[in-house]
């Protein structure tokens, strides 16, 4: 990383941030990665170390959750009071109808109605965490692979539990292999289908994480250009940062939508294996 | 070129960061931290439980109630519309029937009136002709009576004239004059 510092040395700008850039190769990563806030002693289970300390990202998740409880409980109270919802309650109901009619029911049919609370929570939780991450000075919970992996694991567990519940234990795993497969291909198919089970949540986690991280890295890189090339690039940097920021607003909604839709699709496929 | 170099360097730096030493777990981008993962799952399920009770339940209930209400209203409106259309059709049929009845009644009464008029006309005609015939008969009778009385008168006059002739010994001239007078006195018919 010395060449980066060497390059910064040529820039005739001197500030704390330039100093930071000079001293630290990975300043972007430090902005994106997690920071401990409240430390707890780590738990050792065999080789793995589980550190349950409250970090910045966990704090963001908790803030999102608290905000959601306040906003949705308020909306629920407001909607129950009057016959025609208005204001916030109306807006939230519109979003709920969108999730129900355009995300869950097309993906898994009428069975989805049973799972609506789960999908609402999933969709709005991802949406809130994504949006809060766009507020300056806050950290993006979903730009950590651990958080997205946690969400993907929840979907994975739901998929397996309801697949087994609906089709029976043996029926579910038998149904994973498409009918009419010749016997000699079976060993290969079993491996492929088993891997398929695991790749689905893996793809979910990576997709959300990468989408929410990429925008931030690009914005930081664009801002960093100012301190590397001088103040002349400020208009370009700011314009591009703004563009990426607006794009991130779109991505924040889009990724929440995609995550929810794919989760609904996977659970629906596990319940109805025949198609 | 300088800009391209910087981007390449950044890219390299990110790559280095992602694939950095596995012992420095805190700093890598793609390493899964079990603590964060567990916290995510815990927070999600607590949120799910709280929201299910305080938000999704009431929100979905109000939404479903309203949707059901709208559906019911639309169905009721549809039913009422059909009812109204049925009643309208019935009313139209009734109106048409009443119209036809009225027309029939009018036609019947017209016919009756015509018949009555004709009857009256024929009756009056009969009466008149009978009266005329009666009058004619009367006149004929009167005429005959008048002629009869005239004949009597003539006979009387002839008897008187004959008596006078006998009484006064009339000459030829006088006689002629008398007869002429007499004939002149006779009415023409």
Short mmCIF file of C-alpha atoms in Angstrom, two decimals:
data_model
loop_
_atom_site.label_atom_id
_atom_site.label_comp_id
_atom_site.label_asym_id
_atom_site.label_seq_id
_atom_site.Cartn_x
_atom_site.Cartn_y
_atom_site.Cartn_z
CA UNK A 1 0.00 0.00 0.00
CA UNK A 2 2.96 2.30 0.00
CA UNK A 3 2.31 3.50 -3.54
CA UNK A 4 -1.00 4.97 -2.44
CA UNK A 5 0.71 6.99 0.28
CA UNK A 6 3.39 8.00 -2.17
CA UNK A 7 0.75 9.29 -4.51
CA UNK A 8 -0.97 11.25 -1.78
CA UNK A 9 2.37 12.87 -0.94
CA UNK A 10 2.40 14.54 -4.33
CA UNK A 11 -0.92 16.24 -3.70
CA UNK A 12 -0.44 19.77 -2.38
CA UNK A 13 -3.33 19.49 0.06
CA UNK A 14 -2.83 19.17 3.75
CA UNK A 15 -5.59 18.30 6.17
CA UNK A 16 -6.49 15.84 8.86
CA UNK A 17 -8.20 13.63 6.34
CA UNK A 18 -5.20 13.70 4.04
CA UNK A 19 -3.08 12.79 7.03
CA UNK A 20 -5.45 9.93 7.73
CA UNK A 21 -5.24 8.81 4.13
CA UNK A 22 -1.45 9.05 4.30
CA UNK A 23 -1.17 7.13 7.52
CA UNK A 24 -3.80 4.52 6.84
CA UNK A 25 -4.05 2.56 3.63
CA UNK A 26 -7.50 1.24 4.35
CA UNK A 27 -9.39 4.30 5.47
CA UNK A 28 -12.35 3.43 3.26
CA UNK A 29 -12.58 0.01 4.82
CA UNK A 30 -12.45 1.53 8.26
CA UNK A 31 -15.44 3.66 7.38
CA UNK A 32 -17.37 0.70 6.08
CA UNK A 33 -16.41 -1.95 8.59
CA UNK A 34 -17.84 -2.47 12.04
CA UNK A 35 -16.75 -0.58 15.16
CA UNK A 36 -17.20 -1.94 18.66
CA UNK A 37 -19.35 0.22 20.91
CA UNK A 38 -20.07 -1.82 24.01
CA UNK A 39 -17.74 -4.74 24.69
CA UNK A 40 -18.76 -8.05 26.16
CA UNK A 41 -16.40 -10.92 26.93
CA UNK A 42 -16.17 -13.30 23.95
CA UNK A 43 -17.56 -16.81 24.28
CA UNK A 44 -15.29 -19.67 23.18
CA UNK A 45 -16.95 -22.75 21.74
CA UNK A 46 -14.23 -25.07 20.49
CA UNK A 47 -12.20 -23.13 17.96
CA UNK A 48 -14.83 -20.52 17.16
CA UNK A 49 -14.98 -17.30 19.10
CA UNK A 50 -18.42 -15.75 19.47
CA UNK A 51 -18.14 -12.09 20.31
CA UNK A 52 -21.53 -10.78 21.36
CA UNK A 53 -20.29 -7.21 21.90
CA UNK A 54 -22.62 -4.48 20.72
CA UNK A 55 -21.02 -3.00 17.63
CA UNK A 56 -22.07 -0.13 15.38
CA UNK A 57 -23.97 -2.43 13.04
CA UNK A 58 -25.82 -4.16 15.85
CA UNK A 59 -26.73 -0.74 17.17
CA UNK A 60 -28.08 0.17 13.73
CA UNK A 61 -30.16 -3.03 13.68
CA UNK A 62 -31.55 -2.20 17.12
CA UNK A 63 -32.30 1.39 16.11
CA UNK A 64 -34.10 0.13 12.98
CA UNK A 65 -36.07 -2.37 15.02
CA UNK A 66 -37.11 0.23 17.61
CA UNK A 67 -38.07 2.71 14.86
CA UNK A 68 -40.12 0.01 13.16
CA UNK A 69 -41.96 -0.89 16.32
CA UNK A 70 -42.79 2.76 16.99
CA UNK A 71 -43.85 3.57 13.44
CA UNK A 72 -45.85 0.40 12.74
CA UNK A 73 -47.52 0.31 16.14
CA UNK A 74 -48.53 3.94 15.62
CA UNK A 75 -49.81 3.17 12.13
CA UNK A 76 -51.73 0.15 13.43
CA UNK A 77 -53.34 2.20 16.19
CA UNK A 78 -54.17 4.96 13.73
CA UNK A 79 -55.67 2.53 11.20
CA UNK A 80 -57.74 0.72 13.80
CA UNK A 81 -59.21 4.00 15.01
CA UNK A 82 -60.72 5.14 11.74
CA UNK A 83 -62.46 3.47 8.87
CA UNK A 84 -60.34 5.10 6.18
CA UNK A 85 -56.61 5.20 6.91
CA UNK A 86 -54.80 8.43 6.23
CA UNK A 87 -51.29 9.82 6.41
CA UNK A 88 -48.66 7.44 7.69
CA UNK A 89 -51.10 4.58 8.20
CA UNK A 90 -52.28 4.91 4.63
CA UNK A 91 -48.72 4.94 3.29
CA UNK A 92 -47.73 1.89 5.31
CA UNK A 93 -50.83 0.07 4.24
CA UNK A 94 -49.98 0.87 0.62
CA UNK A 95 -46.53 -0.66 1.12
CA UNK A 96 -48.07 -3.69 2.81
CA UNK A 97 -50.48 -4.19 -0.07
CA UNK A 98 -47.52 -3.92 -2.44
CA UNK A 99 -45.60 -6.62 -0.52
CA UNK A 100 -48.67 -8.82 -0.33
CA UNK A 101 -50.01 -8.47 -3.88
CA UNK A 102 -46.84 -7.88 -5.88
CA UNK A 103 -44.19 -9.81 -3.95
CA UNK A 104 -45.57 -12.64 -1.83
CA UNK A 105 -48.71 -13.81 -3.60
CA UNK A 106 -47.18 -13.93 -7.13
CA UNK A 107 -44.21 -15.88 -5.71
CA UNK A 108 -45.98 -18.45 -3.59
CA UNK A 109 -49.69 -18.14 -4.27
CA UNK A 110 -52.44 -18.09 -1.67
CA UNK A 111 -50.24 -19.95 0.84
CA UNK A 112 -48.27 -16.76 1.25
CA UNK A 113 -51.05 -15.15 3.28
CA UNK A 114 -50.04 -17.37 6.22
CA UNK A 115 -46.47 -16.06 6.07
CA UNK A 116 -47.37 -12.40 5.56
CA UNK A 117 -46.16 -11.19 9.01
CA UNK A 118 -42.79 -12.86 8.36
CA UNK A 119 -42.39 -11.30 4.91
CA UNK A 120 -43.56 -7.88 6.12
CA UNK A 121 -40.97 -7.98 8.89
CA UNK A 122 -38.27 -9.15 6.49
CA UNK A 123 -39.06 -6.53 3.85
CA UNK A 124 -39.42 -3.56 6.19
CA UNK A 125 -36.48 -4.58 8.35
CA UNK A 126 -34.13 -4.72 5.34
CA UNK A 127 -35.65 -1.50 4.00
CA UNK A 128 -35.20 0.35 7.29
CA UNK A 129 -31.63 -0.87 7.78
CA UNK A 130 -30.74 0.04 4.18
CA UNK A 131 -32.24 3.51 4.48
CA UNK A 132 -30.76 4.25 7.89
CA UNK A 133 -27.37 3.36 6.44
CA UNK A 134 -27.82 6.16 3.93
CA UNK A 135 -28.18 8.74 6.68
CA UNK A 136 -24.83 10.52 6.99
CA UNK A 137 -22.94 9.52 10.10
CA UNK A 138 -24.71 6.20 10.43
CA UNK A 139 -23.51 2.75 9.59
CA UNK A 140 -25.22 0.39 7.14
CA UNK A 141 -26.22 -2.81 8.89
CA UNK A 142 -26.75 -4.70 5.67
CA UNK A 143 -23.28 -3.86 4.35
CA UNK A 144 -21.95 -6.55 6.67
CA UNK A 145 -21.93 -10.10 5.36
CA UNK A 146 -22.70 -11.33 8.89
CA UNK A 147 -26.00 -9.46 9.01
CA UNK A 148 -27.09 -10.55 5.53
CA UNK A 149 -25.99 -14.09 6.32
CA UNK A 150 -28.14 -13.98 9.44
CA UNK A 151 -31.15 -12.92 7.36
CA UNK A 152 -30.38 -15.56 4.73
CA UNK A 153 -30.12 -18.21 7.43
CA UNK A 154 -33.56 -17.20 8.70
CA UNK A 155 -34.95 -17.70 5.19
CA UNK A 156 -33.07 -21.00 4.89
CA UNK A 157 -34.47 -22.30 8.18
CA UNK A 158 -37.99 -21.19 7.22
CA UNK A 159 -37.62 -22.94 3.87
CA UNK A 160 -36.51 -26.24 5.39
CA UNK A 161 -38.95 -26.16 8.32
CA UNK A 162 -42.03 -25.44 6.23
CA UNK A 163 -40.89 -27.75 3.42
CA UNK A 164 -40.54 -30.63 5.87
CA UNK A 165 -43.73 -29.67 7.71
CA UNK A 166 -45.73 -29.64 4.50
CA UNK A 167 -44.25 -32.66 2.68
CA UNK A 168 -42.97 -34.82 5.53
CA UNK A 169 -39.29 -35.38 6.23
CA UNK A 170 -38.65 -38.03 3.58
CA UNK A 171 -41.16 -36.57 1.18
CA UNK A 172 -39.38 -33.23 1.26
CA UNK A 173 -35.92 -34.60 0.50
CA UNK A 174 -37.33 -36.99 -2.09
CA UNK A 175 -39.17 -34.11 -3.71
CA UNK A 176 -35.94 -32.17 -4.08
CA UNK A 177 -34.90 -34.53 -6.86
CA UNK A 178 -36.96 -33.97 -9.99
CA UNK A 179 -39.14 -36.97 -10.88
CA UNK A 180 -38.18 -39.21 -13.80
CA UNK A 181 -34.43 -39.01 -13.26
CA UNK A 182 -32.54 -42.19 -14.33
CA UNK A 183 -31.03 -44.16 -11.44
CA UNK A 184 -27.42 -43.78 -12.58
CA UNK A 185 -27.65 -39.96 -12.41
CA UNK A 186 -29.08 -40.04 -8.91
CA UNK A 187 -25.78 -39.69 -6.98
CA UNK A 188 -24.88 -36.61 -9.02
CA UNK A 189 -28.37 -35.15 -8.68
CA UNK A 190 -28.37 -35.63 -4.92
CA UNK A 191 -25.11 -33.69 -4.62
CA UNK A 192 -26.32 -30.96 -6.99
CA UNK A 193 -29.66 -30.53 -5.24
CA UNK A 194 -28.04 -30.49 -1.83
CA UNK A 195 -25.62 -27.81 -2.99
CA UNK A 196 -28.57 -25.98 -4.52
CA UNK A 197 -30.19 -25.83 -1.10
CA UNK A 198 -27.13 -24.11 0.29
CA UNK A 199 -26.36 -21.81 -2.64
CA UNK A 200 -29.79 -20.18 -2.48
CA UNK A 201 -29.29 -18.51 0.93
CA UNK A 202 -25.63 -17.93 0.08
CA UNK A 203 -26.62 -15.98 -3.03
CA UNK A 204 -29.21 -14.06 -1.01
CA UNK A 205 -26.61 -13.01 1.56
CA UNK A 206 -23.94 -12.07 -0.99
CA UNK A 207 -26.38 -10.15 -3.18
CA UNK A 208 -27.69 -7.93 -0.40
CA UNK A 209 -24.27 -7.42 1.16
CA UNK A 210 -22.52 -6.57 -2.13
CA UNK A 211 -25.24 -4.18 -3.28
CA UNK A 212 -25.28 -2.28 -0.03
CA UNK A 213 -21.48 -2.14 0.24
CA UNK A 214 -20.57 -1.24 -3.33
CA UNK A 215 -22.33 2.11 -3.33
CA UNK A 216 -20.60 3.19 -0.14
CA UNK A 217 -17.17 2.20 -1.44
CA UNK A 218 -17.77 4.13 -4.65
CA UNK A 219 -18.88 7.23 -2.75
CA UNK A 220 -15.85 7.07 -0.46
CA UNK A 221 -13.55 6.56 -3.43
CA UNK A 222 -15.07 9.58 -5.17
CA UNK A 223 -14.65 11.71 -2.05
CA UNK A 224 -11.09 10.38 -1.67
CA UNK A 225 -10.30 11.63 -5.17
CA UNK A 226 -10.60 15.18 -3.85
CA UNK A 227 -7.67 14.63 -1.50
CA UNK A 228 -5.61 12.85 -4.08
CA UNK A 229 -6.10 15.07 -7.10
CA UNK A 230 -6.71 18.40 -5.39
CA UNK A 231 -9.76 20.59 -4.91
CA UNK A 232 -10.29 21.02 -8.65
CA UNK A 233 -12.16 17.74 -8.82
CA UNK A 234 -14.70 18.74 -6.16
CA UNK A 235 -17.54 19.45 -8.64
CA UNK A 236 -17.00 16.14 -10.41
CA UNK A 237 -16.64 14.21 -7.16
CA UNK A 238 -19.70 15.75 -5.57
CA UNK A 239 -21.81 15.33 -8.69
CA UNK A 240 -20.85 11.67 -9.03
CA UNK A 241 -21.29 11.05 -5.30
CA UNK A 242 -24.76 12.55 -5.46
CA UNK A 243 -25.58 10.39 -8.44
CA UNK A 244 -24.37 7.25 -6.65
CA UNK A 245 -26.25 8.30 -3.53
CA UNK A 246 -29.53 8.62 -5.44
CA UNK A 247 -28.77 5.30 -7.08
CA UNK A 248 -28.30 3.82 -3.62
CA UNK A 249 -31.77 5.01 -2.65
CA UNK A 250 -33.10 2.93 -5.52
CA UNK A 251 -30.86 -0.01 -4.63
CA UNK A 252 -32.00 0.12 -1.00
CA UNK A 253 -35.63 -0.41 -2.04
CA UNK A 254 -34.76 -2.83 -4.82
CA UNK A 255 -32.67 -5.12 -2.63
CA UNK A 256 -35.33 -5.26 0.07
CA UNK A 257 -37.82 -6.19 -2.64
CA UNK A 258 -35.54 -8.82 -4.22
CA UNK A 259 -34.61 -10.40 -0.89
CA UNK A 260 -38.27 -10.68 0.12
CA UNK A 261 -39.37 -11.94 -3.28
CA UNK A 262 -36.67 -14.62 -3.46
CA UNK A 263 -37.40 -15.71 0.10
CA UNK A 264 -41.07 -16.05 -0.79
CA UNK A 265 -40.11 -17.96 -3.92
CA UNK A 266 -37.85 -20.38 -2.04
CA UNK A 267 -40.39 -21.06 0.70
CA UNK A 268 -43.14 -21.45 -1.91
CA UNK A 269 -40.99 -23.91 -3.87
CA UNK A 270 -40.26 -25.91 -0.73
CA UNK A 271 -43.98 -26.16 0.05
CA UNK A 272 -45.10 -27.00 -3.49
CA UNK A 273 -42.33 -29.15 -4.86
CA UNK A 274 -44.25 -30.37 -7.88
CA UNK A 275 -43.67 -27.21 -9.87
CA UNK B 1 -3.69 7.70 -17.05
CA UNK B 2 -3.18 8.99 -13.52
CA UNK B 3 -6.88 8.63 -12.80
CA UNK B 4 -6.92 5.08 -14.15
CA UNK B 5 -3.92 4.25 -11.98
CA UNK B 6 -5.68 5.54 -8.90
CA UNK B 7 -8.75 3.46 -9.63
CA UNK B 8 -6.61 0.40 -10.15
CA UNK B 9 -4.84 1.09 -6.87
CA UNK B 10 -8.15 1.47 -5.07
CA UNK B 11 -9.37 -1.75 -6.56
CA UNK B 12 -6.18 -3.46 -5.47
CA UNK B 13 -6.50 -2.02 -2.01
CA UNK B 14 -10.07 -3.33 -1.71
CA UNK B 15 -8.91 -6.73 -2.91
CA UNK B 16 -6.10 -6.73 -0.41
CA UNK B 17 -8.56 -5.82 2.29
CA UNK B 18 -10.97 -8.59 1.38
CA UNK B 19 -8.25 -11.22 1.24
CA UNK B 20 -6.23 -10.02 4.18
CA UNK B 21 -4.83 -12.19 6.89
CA UNK B 22 -7.49 -14.53 8.31
CA UNK B 23 -6.14 -13.98 11.81
CA UNK B 24 -7.25 -10.34 11.78
CA UNK B 25 -10.90 -11.32 11.65
CA UNK B 26 -12.25 -7.93 12.69
CA UNK B 27 -10.97 -6.16 9.63
CA UNK B 28 -11.99 -8.41 6.78
CA UNK B 29 -14.99 -7.67 4.66
CA UNK B 30 -16.05 -11.18 3.74
CA UNK B 31 -15.53 -12.95 7.06
CA UNK B 32 -18.67 -13.91 8.92
CA UNK B 33 -18.68 -12.90 12.56
CA UNK B 34 -20.85 -15.29 14.55
CA UNK B 35 -21.68 -12.63 17.12
CA UNK B 36 -23.15 -10.25 14.56
CA UNK B 37 -24.97 -13.10 12.85
CA UNK B 38 -26.54 -14.29 16.08
CA UNK B 39 -27.51 -10.75 17.03
CA UNK B 40 -29.18 -10.31 13.63
CA UNK B 41 -31.25 -13.45 14.08
CA UNK B 42 -32.20 -12.55 17.65
CA UNK B 43 -33.18 -8.99 16.73
CA UNK B 44 -35.16 -10.22 13.72
CA UNK B 45 -37.20 -12.73 15.71
CA UNK B 46 -37.87 -10.34 18.60
CA UNK B 47 -38.96 -7.75 16.01
CA UNK B 48 -41.15 -10.33 14.28
CA UNK B 49 -42.87 -11.27 17.55
CA UNK B 50 -43.44 -7.68 18.66
CA UNK B 51 -44.64 -6.47 15.28
CA UNK B 52 -46.87 -9.51 14.77
CA UNK B 53 -48.68 -8.66 17.96
CA UNK B 54 -48.75 -4.87 17.81
CA UNK B 55 -48.56 -4.02 14.12
CA UNK B 56 -49.19 -6.72 11.52
CA UNK B 57 -52.18 -8.19 13.33
CA UNK B 58 -54.16 -4.94 13.63
CA UNK B 59 -52.95 -3.59 10.29
CA UNK B 60 -53.86 -6.77 8.41
CA UNK B 61 -57.17 -6.99 10.25
CA UNK B 62 -58.15 -3.45 9.35
CA UNK B 63 -56.96 -4.03 5.78
CA UNK B 64 -58.87 -7.29 5.40
CA UNK B 65 -61.98 -5.87 7.04
CA UNK B 66 -61.95 -2.93 4.68
CA UNK B 67 -61.31 -5.12 1.65
CA UNK B 68 -64.11 -7.44 2.71
CA UNK B 69 -66.33 -4.41 3.28
CA UNK B 70 -65.57 -3.05 -0.18
CA UNK B 71 -66.15 -6.46 -1.72
CA UNK B 72 -69.46 -6.81 0.12
CA UNK B 73 -70.51 -3.31 -0.88
CA UNK B 74 -69.71 -3.96 -4.52
CA UNK B 75 -71.58 -7.26 -4.44
CA UNK B 76 -74.52 -5.63 -2.70
CA UNK B 77 -74.53 -2.79 -5.21
CA UNK B 78 -74.45 -5.34 -8.02
CA UNK B 79 -77.34 -7.24 -6.46
CA UNK B 80 -79.31 -4.05 -5.92
CA UNK B 81 -78.66 -2.98 -9.47
CA UNK B 82 -79.98 -6.28 -10.75
CA UNK B 83 -83.02 -5.94 -8.50
CA UNK B 84 -83.64 -2.40 -9.73
CA UNK B 85 -83.29 -3.52 -13.32
CA UNK B 86 -85.74 -6.33 -12.70
CA UNK B 87 -88.22 -3.95 -11.10
CA UNK B 88 -87.75 -1.48 -13.94
CA UNK B 89 -88.44 -4.22 -16.47
CA UNK B 90 -91.52 -5.26 -14.52
CA UNK B 91 -92.70 -1.67 -14.38
CA UNK B 92 -92.15 -1.30 -18.09
CA UNK B 93 -94.11 -4.45 -18.78
CA UNK B 94 -96.91 -3.25 -16.51
CA UNK B 95 -96.91 0.13 -18.16
CA UNK B 96 -97.04 -1.45 -21.60
CA UNK B 97 -99.89 -3.68 -20.49
CA UNK B 98 -101.79 -0.72 -19.04
CA UNK B 99 -101.20 1.21 -22.23
CA UNK B 100 -102.54 -1.64 -24.30
CA UNK B 101 -105.53 -2.02 -22.00
CA UNK B 102 -106.29 1.64 -22.27
CA UNK B 103 -106.00 1.50 -26.03
CA UNK B 104 -108.30 -1.50 -26.12
CA UNK B 105 -110.82 0.25 -23.89
CA UNK B 106 -110.73 3.33 -26.08
CA UNK B 107 -111.13 1.24 -29.21
CA UNK B 108 -114.02 -0.65 -27.67
CA UNK B 109 -115.77 2.48 -26.57
CA UNK B 110 -115.24 4.02 -29.97
CA UNK B 111 -116.76 0.97 -31.59
CA UNK B 112 -119.63 1.06 -29.15
CA UNK B 113 -120.20 4.73 -29.80
CA UNK B 114 -120.16 4.11 -33.53
CA UNK B 115 -122.63 1.29 -33.18
CA UNK B 116 -124.83 3.43 -30.99
CA UNK B 117 -124.70 6.28 -33.44
CA UNK B 118 -125.63 4.00 -36.31
CA UNK B 119 -128.43 2.53 -34.30
CA UNK B 120 -129.68 5.96 -33.40
CA UNK B 121 -129.35 7.07 -36.96
CA UNK B 122 -131.29 4.13 -38.31
CA UNK B 123 -133.91 4.49 -35.61
CA UNK B 124 -134.39 8.19 -36.34
CA UNK B 125 -134.60 7.48 -40.05
CA UNK B 126 -137.33 4.91 -39.46
CA UNK B 127 -139.21 7.31 -37.26
CA UNK B 128 -138.98 10.07 -39.77
CA UNK B 129 -140.13 7.94 -42.68
CA UNK B 130 -142.93 6.60 -40.59
CA UNK B 131 -143.95 10.08 -39.63
CA UNK B 132 -143.74 11.20 -43.22
CA UNK B 133 -145.82 8.23 -44.27
CA UNK B 134 -148.27 9.03 -41.52
CA UNK B 135 -148.40 12.64 -42.60
CA UNK B 136 -148.86 11.58 -46.20
CA UNK B 137 -151.69 9.27 -45.22
CA UNK B 138 -153.24 12.04 -43.22
CA UNK B 139 -153.00 14.42 -46.11
CA UNK B 140 -154.48 11.83 -48.43
CA UNK B 141 -157.29 11.24 -46.03
CA UNK B 142 -157.90 14.94 -45.60
CA UNK B 143 -157.83 15.37 -49.33
CA UNK B 144 -160.36 12.61 -49.82
CA UNK B 145 -162.52 14.08 -47.09
CA UNK B 146 -162.24 17.54 -48.69
CA UNK B 147 -163.09 16.15 -52.08
CA UNK B 148 -166.02 14.31 -50.55
CA UNK B 149 -167.28 17.41 -48.85
CA UNK B 150 -166.76 19.37 -52.08
CA UNK B 151 -168.79 16.79 -53.94
CA UNK B 152 -171.49 17.16 -51.31
CA UNK B 153 -171.26 20.93 -51.67
CA UNK B 154 -171.50 20.68 -55.44
CA UNK B 155 -174.43 18.40 -55.13
CA UNK B 156 -176.10 20.80 -52.69
CA UNK B 157 -175.36 23.71 -55.00
CA UNK B 158 -176.72 21.82 -57.95
CA UNK B 159 -179.84 21.02 -55.93
CA UNK B 160 -180.16 24.67 -54.90
CA UNK B 161 -179.54 25.82 -58.47
CA UNK B 162 -182.11 23.40 -59.70
CA UNK B 163 -184.57 24.69 -57.05
CA UNK B 164 -183.86 28.29 -58.09
CA UNK B 165 -184.34 27.41 -61.74
CA UNK B 166 -187.55 25.84 -60.93
CA UNK B 167 -188.63 28.71 -58.68
CA UNK B 168 -187.66 31.73 -60.84
CA UNK B 169 -188.44 30.48 -64.42
CA UNK B 170 -185.23 31.51 -65.79
CA UNK B 171 -184.62 32.38 -69.40
CA UNK B 172 -181.87 31.01 -71.46
CA UNK B 173 -179.42 33.83 -70.83
CA UNK B 174 -179.86 33.79 -67.16
CA UNK B 175 -179.42 30.03 -67.09
CA UNK B 176 -176.18 30.19 -68.94
CA UNK B 177 -174.88 32.92 -66.67
CA UNK B 178 -175.85 30.90 -63.67
CA UNK B 179 -174.06 27.80 -64.90
CA UNK B 180 -170.98 29.79 -65.78
CA UNK B 181 -171.01 31.30 -62.37
CA UNK B 182 -171.40 27.91 -60.86
CA UNK B 183 -168.54 26.43 -62.85
CA UNK B 184 -166.32 29.34 -61.95
CA UNK B 185 -167.07 28.75 -58.33
CA UNK B 186 -165.88 25.17 -58.49
CA UNK B 187 -162.34 24.87 -57.15
CA UNK B 188 -159.74 23.61 -59.57
CA UNK B 189 -159.06 20.31 -57.94
#
